[in-house]
Amino acid sequence: MPIPVDKLTDPAVRAFVTALNSHDRAAFRAALTADATMADDGADRDLEEWTDREIFATRGHLDVEAQKGGGRDLVARYRNDTWGEMRTQWHFVVEDGKVARFETGQA
């Protein structure tokens, strides 16, 4: 049973997941610091290119199964139109109430 997004512990992570699931680019960008970075499967990626390809152009969606580390470490089912659904892990670094870095990969 997924954890409802409004029950995610960390407010910055909650804003990130809410924006991702609603495909709201403006809200997603607002959830990130100006210099935010990310990695996928251990390799740094271009944040704008990756989020466009993996989230916005392909209707990405995150169903959180578990959270720990104050809500900054998630295990979730992630799906998009390119890859289908997979079990993933997410780690967030939060600075000043916004996501400064996120790392994702298969769980």
mmCIF file of C-alpha atoms in Angstrom:
data_model
loop_
_atom_site.group_PDB
_atom_site.id
_atom_site.type_symbol
_atom_site.label_atom_id
_atom_site.label_comp_id
_atom_site.label_asym_id
_atom_site.label_seq_id
_atom_site.Cartn_x
_atom_site.Cartn_y
_atom_site.Cartn_z
ATOM 1 C CA MET A 1 0.000 0.000 0.000
ATOM 2 C CA PRO A 2 1.600 3.299 -1.060
ATOM 3 C CA ILE A 3 2.158 6.066 1.458
ATOM 4 C CA PRO A 4 -0.061 9.052 0.571
ATOM 5 C CA VAL A 5 2.101 11.927 -0.644
ATOM 6 C CA ASP A 6 0.673 14.259 1.997
ATOM 7 C CA LYS A 7 2.037 11.861 4.654
ATOM 8 C CA LEU A 8 5.665 12.131 3.487
ATOM 9 C CA THR A 9 7.712 13.400 6.427
ATOM 10 C CA ASP A 10 10.079 15.888 4.817
ATOM 11 C CA PRO A 11 8.310 18.968 3.367
ATOM 12 C CA ALA A 12 10.878 19.460 0.571
ATOM 13 C CA VAL A 13 10.590 15.819 -0.511
ATOM 14 C CA ARG A 14 6.806 16.048 -0.280
ATOM 15 C CA ALA A 15 6.853 19.113 -2.601
ATOM 16 C CA PHE A 16 9.178 17.268 -5.022
ATOM 17 C CA VAL A 17 6.964 14.160 -5.202
ATOM 18 C CA THR A 18 3.765 16.212 -5.449
ATOM 19 C CA ALA A 19 5.155 18.219 -8.378
ATOM 20 C CA LEU A 20 6.551 15.103 -10.072
ATOM 21 C CA ASN A 21 3.251 13.223 -9.836
ATOM 22 C CA SER A 22 1.208 16.187 -11.081
ATOM 23 C CA HIS A 23 3.688 16.871 -13.929
ATOM 24 C CA ASP A 24 3.913 20.481 -12.796
ATOM 25 C CA ARG A 25 7.244 21.718 -14.165
ATOM 26 C CA ALA A 26 7.055 25.077 -12.373
ATOM 27 C CA ALA A 27 6.334 23.485 -8.991
ATOM 28 C CA PHE A 28 9.020 20.848 -9.607
ATOM 29 C CA ARG A 29 11.622 23.516 -10.379
ATOM 30 C CA ALA A 30 10.459 25.491 -7.314
ATOM 31 C CA ALA A 31 11.067 22.410 -5.128
ATOM 32 C CA LEU A 32 14.755 22.428 -6.162
ATOM 33 C CA THR A 33 17.605 24.755 -5.298
ATOM 34 C CA ALA A 34 18.912 26.850 -8.202
ATOM 35 C CA ASP A 35 22.027 24.661 -8.442
ATOM 36 C CA ALA A 36 20.388 21.281 -7.771
ATOM 37 C CA THR A 37 22.094 18.138 -9.056
ATOM 38 C CA MET A 38 21.072 14.515 -9.475
ATOM 39 C CA ALA A 39 22.338 11.018 -10.179
ATOM 40 C CA ASP A 40 20.701 7.961 -11.706
ATOM 41 C CA ASP A 41 22.116 4.493 -10.979
ATOM 42 C CA GLY A 42 25.255 6.052 -9.502
ATOM 43 C CA ALA A 43 26.093 8.349 -12.434
ATOM 44 C CA ASP A 44 25.604 12.106 -12.357
ATOM 45 C CA ARG A 45 23.142 13.268 -15.010
ATOM 46 C CA ASP A 46 22.092 16.578 -16.488
ATOM 47 C CA LEU A 47 19.125 17.438 -14.296
ATOM 48 C CA GLU A 48 17.075 19.314 -16.920
ATOM 49 C CA GLU A 49 17.593 16.718 -19.656
ATOM 50 C CA TRP A 50 16.962 13.761 -17.327
ATOM 51 C CA THR A 51 13.799 15.163 -15.756
ATOM 52 C CA ASP A 52 12.390 16.093 -19.152
ATOM 53 C CA ARG A 53 13.065 12.605 -20.556
ATOM 54 C CA GLU A 54 12.275 10.485 -17.479
ATOM 55 C CA ILE A 55 9.471 12.509 -15.858
ATOM 56 C CA PHE A 56 7.722 15.127 -17.957
ATOM 57 C CA ALA A 57 7.836 13.732 -21.516
ATOM 58 C CA THR A 58 6.942 10.227 -20.301
ATOM 59 C CA ARG A 59 4.363 10.886 -17.554
ATOM 60 C CA GLY A 60 6.531 9.745 -14.660
ATOM 61 C CA HIS A 61 4.815 8.784 -11.413
ATOM 62 C CA LEU A 62 6.140 7.836 -7.985
ATOM 63 C CA ASP A 63 4.241 5.654 -5.482
ATOM 64 C CA VAL A 64 6.182 5.686 -2.218
ATOM 65 C CA GLU A 65 6.292 2.355 -0.378
ATOM 66 C CA ALA A 66 8.608 3.292 2.511
ATOM 67 C CA GLN A 67 10.456 6.267 3.930
ATOM 68 C CA LYS A 68 13.281 6.571 6.430
ATOM 69 C CA GLY A 69 16.012 9.027 7.328
ATOM 70 C CA GLY A 70 13.488 11.694 8.282
ATOM 71 C CA GLY A 71 11.698 11.185 4.986
ATOM 72 C CA ARG A 72 14.784 11.811 2.845
ATOM 73 C CA ASP A 73 15.253 8.176 1.822
ATOM 74 C CA LEU A 74 12.414 6.562 -0.101
ATOM 75 C CA VAL A 75 11.665 3.197 -1.647
ATOM 76 C CA ALA A 76 9.058 3.601 -4.343
ATOM 77 C CA ARG A 77 7.432 2.146 -7.409
ATOM 78 C CA TYR A 78 8.347 4.464 -10.268
ATOM 79 C CA ARG A 79 6.699 4.257 -13.638
ATOM 80 C CA ASN A 80 6.810 6.132 -16.901
ATOM 81 C CA ASP A 81 5.756 5.527 -20.483
ATOM 82 C CA THR A 82 9.277 4.511 -21.565
ATOM 83 C CA TRP A 83 10.326 1.970 -18.933
ATOM 84 C CA GLY A 84 7.059 0.846 -17.380
ATOM 85 C CA GLU A 85 7.208 0.257 -13.617
ATOM 86 C CA MET A 86 10.203 -0.571 -11.459
ATOM 87 C CA ARG A 87 11.068 -0.587 -7.785
ATOM 88 C CA THR A 88 13.409 2.322 -7.063
ATOM 89 C CA GLN A 89 15.223 3.995 -4.218
ATOM 90 C CA TRP A 90 15.583 7.739 -3.815
ATOM 91 C CA HIS A 91 17.891 9.768 -1.587
ATOM 92 C CA PHE A 92 17.444 13.498 -1.115
ATOM 93 C CA VAL A 93 19.791 16.186 0.163
ATOM 94 C CA VAL A 94 17.786 19.168 1.386
ATOM 95 C CA GLU A 95 19.165 22.672 1.908
ATOM 96 C CA ASP A 96 17.110 25.649 3.071
ATOM 97 C CA GLY A 97 13.854 23.749 2.566
ATOM 98 C CA LYS A 98 14.540 22.708 -1.041
ATOM 99 C CA VAL A 99 16.006 19.638 -2.703
ATOM 100 C CA ALA A 100 19.671 20.341 -3.502
ATOM 101 C CA ARG A 101 20.423 16.846 -4.826
ATOM 102 C CA PHE A 102 18.554 13.650 -5.466
ATOM 103 C CA GLU A 103 19.902 10.242 -6.308
ATOM 104 C CA THR A 104 17.773 7.462 -7.700
ATOM 105 C CA GLY A 105 18.283 3.929 -8.921
ATOM 106 C CA GLN A 106 16.756 0.508 -8.909
ATOM 107 C CA ALA A 107 16.066 -0.918 -5.473
#
